Tab-separated table of N, CA and C in Angstrom:
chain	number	residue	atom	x	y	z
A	1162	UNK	N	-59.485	-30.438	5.458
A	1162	UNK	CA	-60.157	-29.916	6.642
A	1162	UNK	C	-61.198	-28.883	6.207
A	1163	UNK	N	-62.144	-29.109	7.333
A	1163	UNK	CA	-63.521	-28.050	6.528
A	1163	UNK	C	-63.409	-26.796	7.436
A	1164	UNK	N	-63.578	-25.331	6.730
A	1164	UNK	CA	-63.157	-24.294	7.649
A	1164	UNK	C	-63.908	-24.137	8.512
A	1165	UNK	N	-63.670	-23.528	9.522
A	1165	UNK	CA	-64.182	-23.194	10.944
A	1165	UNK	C	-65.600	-22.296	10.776
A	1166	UNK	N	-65.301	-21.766	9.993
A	1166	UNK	CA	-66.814	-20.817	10.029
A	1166	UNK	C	-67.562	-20.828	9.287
A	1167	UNK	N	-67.906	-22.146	8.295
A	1167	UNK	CA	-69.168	-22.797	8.155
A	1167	UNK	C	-70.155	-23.318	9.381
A	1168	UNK	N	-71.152	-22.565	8.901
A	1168	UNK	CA	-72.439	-22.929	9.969
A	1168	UNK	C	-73.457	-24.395	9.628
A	1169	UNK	N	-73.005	-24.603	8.219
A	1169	UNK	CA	-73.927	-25.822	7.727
A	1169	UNK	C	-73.360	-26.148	6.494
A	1170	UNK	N	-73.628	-27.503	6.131
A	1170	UNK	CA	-72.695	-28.221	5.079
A	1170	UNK	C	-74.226	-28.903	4.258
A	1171	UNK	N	-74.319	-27.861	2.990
A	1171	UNK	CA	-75.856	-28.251	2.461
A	1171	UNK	C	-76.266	-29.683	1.247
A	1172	UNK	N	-77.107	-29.773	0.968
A	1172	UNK	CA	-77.464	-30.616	0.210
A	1172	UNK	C	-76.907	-30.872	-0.612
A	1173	UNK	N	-76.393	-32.309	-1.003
A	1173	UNK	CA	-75.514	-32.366	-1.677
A	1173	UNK	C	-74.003	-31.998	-2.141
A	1174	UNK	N	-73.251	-31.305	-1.243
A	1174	UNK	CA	-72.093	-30.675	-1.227
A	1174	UNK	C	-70.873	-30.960	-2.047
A	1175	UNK	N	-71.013	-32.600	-0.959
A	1175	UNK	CA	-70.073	-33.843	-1.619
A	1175	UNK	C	-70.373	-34.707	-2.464
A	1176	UNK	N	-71.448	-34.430	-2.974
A	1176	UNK	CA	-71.976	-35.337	-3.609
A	1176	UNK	C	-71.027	-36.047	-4.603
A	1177	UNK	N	-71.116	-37.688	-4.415
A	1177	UNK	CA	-70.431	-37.972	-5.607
A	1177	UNK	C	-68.998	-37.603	-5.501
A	1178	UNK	N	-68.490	-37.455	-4.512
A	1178	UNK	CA	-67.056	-37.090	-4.651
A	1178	UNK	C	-66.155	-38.349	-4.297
A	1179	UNK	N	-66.052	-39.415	-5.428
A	1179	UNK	CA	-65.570	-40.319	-4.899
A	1179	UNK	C	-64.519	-40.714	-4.622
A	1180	UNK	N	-63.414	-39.605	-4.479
A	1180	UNK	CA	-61.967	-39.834	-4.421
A	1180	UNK	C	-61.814	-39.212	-2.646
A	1181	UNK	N	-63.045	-39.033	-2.393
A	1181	UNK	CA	-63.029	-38.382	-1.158
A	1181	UNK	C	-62.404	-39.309	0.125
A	1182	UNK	N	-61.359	-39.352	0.787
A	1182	UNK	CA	-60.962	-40.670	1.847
A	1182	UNK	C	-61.500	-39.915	3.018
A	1183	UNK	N	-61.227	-38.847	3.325
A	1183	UNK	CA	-61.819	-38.458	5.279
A	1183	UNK	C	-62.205	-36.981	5.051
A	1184	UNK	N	-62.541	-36.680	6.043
A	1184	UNK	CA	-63.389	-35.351	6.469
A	1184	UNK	C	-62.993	-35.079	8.063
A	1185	UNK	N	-62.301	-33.732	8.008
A	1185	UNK	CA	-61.858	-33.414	9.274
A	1185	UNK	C	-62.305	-32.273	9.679
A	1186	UNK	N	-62.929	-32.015	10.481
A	1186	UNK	CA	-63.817	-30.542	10.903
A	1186	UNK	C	-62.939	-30.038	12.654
A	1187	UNK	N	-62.610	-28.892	12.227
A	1187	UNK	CA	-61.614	-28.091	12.914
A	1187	UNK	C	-62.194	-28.797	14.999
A	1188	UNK	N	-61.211	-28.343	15.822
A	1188	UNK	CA	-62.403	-28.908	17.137
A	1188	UNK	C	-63.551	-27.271	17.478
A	1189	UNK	N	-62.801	-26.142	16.616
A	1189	UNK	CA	-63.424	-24.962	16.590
A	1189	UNK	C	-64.828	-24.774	15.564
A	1190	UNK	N	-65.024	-25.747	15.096
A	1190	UNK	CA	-66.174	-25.760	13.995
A	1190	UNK	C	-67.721	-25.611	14.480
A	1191	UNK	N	-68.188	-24.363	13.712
A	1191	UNK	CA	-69.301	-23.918	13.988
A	1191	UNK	C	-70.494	-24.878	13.454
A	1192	UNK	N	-69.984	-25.683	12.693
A	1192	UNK	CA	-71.333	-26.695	11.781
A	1192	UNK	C	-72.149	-27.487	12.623
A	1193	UNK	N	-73.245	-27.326	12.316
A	1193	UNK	CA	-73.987	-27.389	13.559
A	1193	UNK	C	-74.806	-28.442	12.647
A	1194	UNK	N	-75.209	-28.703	11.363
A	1194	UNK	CA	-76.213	-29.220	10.281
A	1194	UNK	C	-75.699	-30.029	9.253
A	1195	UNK	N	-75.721	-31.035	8.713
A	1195	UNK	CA	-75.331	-31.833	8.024
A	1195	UNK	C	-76.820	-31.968	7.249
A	1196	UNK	N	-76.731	-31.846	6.027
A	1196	UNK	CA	-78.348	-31.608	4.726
A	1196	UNK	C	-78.036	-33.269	4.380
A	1197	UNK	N	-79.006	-33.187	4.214
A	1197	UNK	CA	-79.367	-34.745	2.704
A	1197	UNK	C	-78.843	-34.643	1.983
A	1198	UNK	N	-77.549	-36.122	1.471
A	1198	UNK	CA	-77.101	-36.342	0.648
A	1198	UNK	C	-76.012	-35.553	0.636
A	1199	UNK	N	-75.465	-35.074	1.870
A	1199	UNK	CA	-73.942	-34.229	1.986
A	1199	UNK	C	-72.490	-35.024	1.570
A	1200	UNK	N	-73.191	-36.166	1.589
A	1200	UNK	CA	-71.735	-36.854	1.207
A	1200	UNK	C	-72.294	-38.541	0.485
A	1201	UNK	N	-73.664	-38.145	-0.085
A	1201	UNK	CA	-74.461	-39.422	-1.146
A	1201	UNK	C	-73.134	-39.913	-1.829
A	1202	UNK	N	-72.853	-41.135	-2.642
A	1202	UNK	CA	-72.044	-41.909	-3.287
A	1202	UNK	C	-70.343	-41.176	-2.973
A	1203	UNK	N	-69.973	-41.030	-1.860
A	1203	UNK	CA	-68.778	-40.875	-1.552
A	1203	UNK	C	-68.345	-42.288	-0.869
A	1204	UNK	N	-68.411	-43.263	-1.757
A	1204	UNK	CA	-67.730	-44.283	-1.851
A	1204	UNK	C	-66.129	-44.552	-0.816
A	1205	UNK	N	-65.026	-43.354	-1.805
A	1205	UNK	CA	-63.927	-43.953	-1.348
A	1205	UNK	C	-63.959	-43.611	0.616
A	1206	UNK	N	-65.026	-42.566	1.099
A	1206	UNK	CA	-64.687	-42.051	1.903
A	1206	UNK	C	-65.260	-42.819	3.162
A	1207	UNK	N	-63.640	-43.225	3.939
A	1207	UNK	CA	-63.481	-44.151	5.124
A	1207	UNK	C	-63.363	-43.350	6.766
A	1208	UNK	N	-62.800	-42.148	7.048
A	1208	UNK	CA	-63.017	-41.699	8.222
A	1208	UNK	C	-63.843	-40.033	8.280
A	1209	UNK	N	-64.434	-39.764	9.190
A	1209	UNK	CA	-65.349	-38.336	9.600
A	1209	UNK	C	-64.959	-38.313	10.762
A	1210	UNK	N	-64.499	-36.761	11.077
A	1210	UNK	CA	-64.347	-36.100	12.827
A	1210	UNK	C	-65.576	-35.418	12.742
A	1211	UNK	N	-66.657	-36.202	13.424
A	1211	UNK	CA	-67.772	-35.101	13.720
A	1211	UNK	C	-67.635	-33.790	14.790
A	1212	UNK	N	-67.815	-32.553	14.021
A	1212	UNK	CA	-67.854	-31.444	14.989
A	1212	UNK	C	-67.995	-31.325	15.862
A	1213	UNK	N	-67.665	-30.979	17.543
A	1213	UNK	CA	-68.414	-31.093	18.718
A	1213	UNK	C	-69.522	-30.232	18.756
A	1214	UNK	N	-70.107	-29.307	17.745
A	1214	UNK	CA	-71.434	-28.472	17.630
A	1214	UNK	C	-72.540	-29.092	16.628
A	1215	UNK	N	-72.231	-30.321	16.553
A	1215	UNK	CA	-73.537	-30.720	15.659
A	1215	UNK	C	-74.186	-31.352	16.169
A	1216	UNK	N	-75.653	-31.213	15.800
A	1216	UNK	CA	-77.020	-31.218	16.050
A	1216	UNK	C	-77.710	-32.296	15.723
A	1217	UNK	N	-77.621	-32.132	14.182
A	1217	UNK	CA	-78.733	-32.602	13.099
A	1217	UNK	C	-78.106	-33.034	11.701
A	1218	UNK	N	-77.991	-34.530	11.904
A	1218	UNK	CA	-77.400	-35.538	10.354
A	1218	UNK	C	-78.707	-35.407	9.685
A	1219	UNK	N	-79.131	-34.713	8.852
A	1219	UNK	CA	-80.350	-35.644	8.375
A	1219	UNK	C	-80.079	-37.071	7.597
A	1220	UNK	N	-81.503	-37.601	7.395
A	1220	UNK	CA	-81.034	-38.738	7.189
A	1220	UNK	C	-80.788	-38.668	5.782
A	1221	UNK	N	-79.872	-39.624	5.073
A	1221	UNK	CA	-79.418	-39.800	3.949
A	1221	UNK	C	-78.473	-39.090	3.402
A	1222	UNK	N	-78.085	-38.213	4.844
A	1222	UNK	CA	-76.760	-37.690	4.388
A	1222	UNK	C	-75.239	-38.396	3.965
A	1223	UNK	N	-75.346	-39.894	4.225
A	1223	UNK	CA	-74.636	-40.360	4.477
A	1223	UNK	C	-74.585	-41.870	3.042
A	1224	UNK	N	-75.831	-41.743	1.888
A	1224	UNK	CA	-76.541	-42.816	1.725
A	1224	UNK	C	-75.483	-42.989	0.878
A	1225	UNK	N	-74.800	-44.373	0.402
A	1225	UNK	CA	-74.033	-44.881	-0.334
A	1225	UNK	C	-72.628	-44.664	-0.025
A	1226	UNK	N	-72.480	-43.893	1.042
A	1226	UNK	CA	-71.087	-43.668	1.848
A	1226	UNK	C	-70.844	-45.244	2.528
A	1227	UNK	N	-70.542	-46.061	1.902
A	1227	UNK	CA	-70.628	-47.629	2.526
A	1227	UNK	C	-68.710	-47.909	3.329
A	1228	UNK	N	-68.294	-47.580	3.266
A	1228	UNK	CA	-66.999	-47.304	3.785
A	1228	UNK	C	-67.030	-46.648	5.164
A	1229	UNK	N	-68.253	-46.577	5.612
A	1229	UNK	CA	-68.523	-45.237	7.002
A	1229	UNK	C	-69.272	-46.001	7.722
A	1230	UNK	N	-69.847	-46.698	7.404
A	1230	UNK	CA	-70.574	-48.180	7.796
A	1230	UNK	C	-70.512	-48.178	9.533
A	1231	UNK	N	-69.396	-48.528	9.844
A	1231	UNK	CA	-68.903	-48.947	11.408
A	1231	UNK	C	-68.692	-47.653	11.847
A	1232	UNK	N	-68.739	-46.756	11.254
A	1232	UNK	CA	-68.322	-45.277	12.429
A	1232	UNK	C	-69.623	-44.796	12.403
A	1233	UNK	N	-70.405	-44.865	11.967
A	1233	UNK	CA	-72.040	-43.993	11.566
A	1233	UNK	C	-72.368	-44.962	12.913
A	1234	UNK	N	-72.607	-46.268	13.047
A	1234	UNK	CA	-73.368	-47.224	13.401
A	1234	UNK	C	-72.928	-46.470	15.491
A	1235	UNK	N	-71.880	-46.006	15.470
A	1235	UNK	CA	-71.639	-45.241	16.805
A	1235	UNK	C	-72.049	-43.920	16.934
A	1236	UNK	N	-72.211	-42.999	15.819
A	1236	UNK	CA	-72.774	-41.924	16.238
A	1236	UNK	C	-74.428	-41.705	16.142
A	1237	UNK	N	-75.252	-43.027	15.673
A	1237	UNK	CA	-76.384	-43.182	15.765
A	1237	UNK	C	-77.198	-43.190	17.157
A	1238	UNK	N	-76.329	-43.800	18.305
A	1238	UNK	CA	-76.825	-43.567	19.758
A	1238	UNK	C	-76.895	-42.274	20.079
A	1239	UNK	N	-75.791	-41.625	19.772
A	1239	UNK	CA	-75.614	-39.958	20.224
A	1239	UNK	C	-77.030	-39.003	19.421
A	1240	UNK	N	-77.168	-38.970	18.674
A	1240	UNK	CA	-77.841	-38.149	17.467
A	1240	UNK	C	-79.206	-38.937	17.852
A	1241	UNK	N	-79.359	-40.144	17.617
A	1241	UNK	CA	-80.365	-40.846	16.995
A	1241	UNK	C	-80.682	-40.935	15.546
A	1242	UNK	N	-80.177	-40.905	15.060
A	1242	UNK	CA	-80.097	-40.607	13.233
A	1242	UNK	C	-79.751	-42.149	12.774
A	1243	UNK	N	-81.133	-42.372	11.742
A	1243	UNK	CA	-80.694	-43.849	11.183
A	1243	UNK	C	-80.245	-43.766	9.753
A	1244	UNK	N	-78.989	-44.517	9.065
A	1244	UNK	CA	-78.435	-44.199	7.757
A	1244	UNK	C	-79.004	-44.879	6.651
């Protein structure tokens, strides 16, 4: 779980973290920003609770996260953000 009082999760964070399976962000989470390439070649990683305070995926935050495939493809209406 990612702590509550991060305001933004920056470039590259996760990068490459490929043992990574999910990402759970508190329902109290201040993260409002997701940077480029926050979670690039995180392969193993299959589920994300997006924050109810976020804003702004940029794009390619997500690039080679291919396991996220079908859950991205739903929060693309909300955001408008293409992966």
């Amino acid at each position: 779980e990612i702590p509550s009082s991060l305001l933004k999760l920056s470039e590259c964070a996760f990068d490459q973290a490929e043992g990574l399976k999910s990402i759970r962000f508190p329902c109290d989470s201040q993260i409002s920003f997701l940077d480029d390439r926050t979670f690039r070649n995180c392969y193993g990683l299959e589920e994300i609770s997006f924050p109810p305070n976020l804003q702004v995926i940029n794009v390619g935050c997500f690039t080679s996260a291919t396991n996220l495939t079908n859950q991205l493809n739903g929060i693309n209406t909300v955001l408008g953000v293409k992966y």
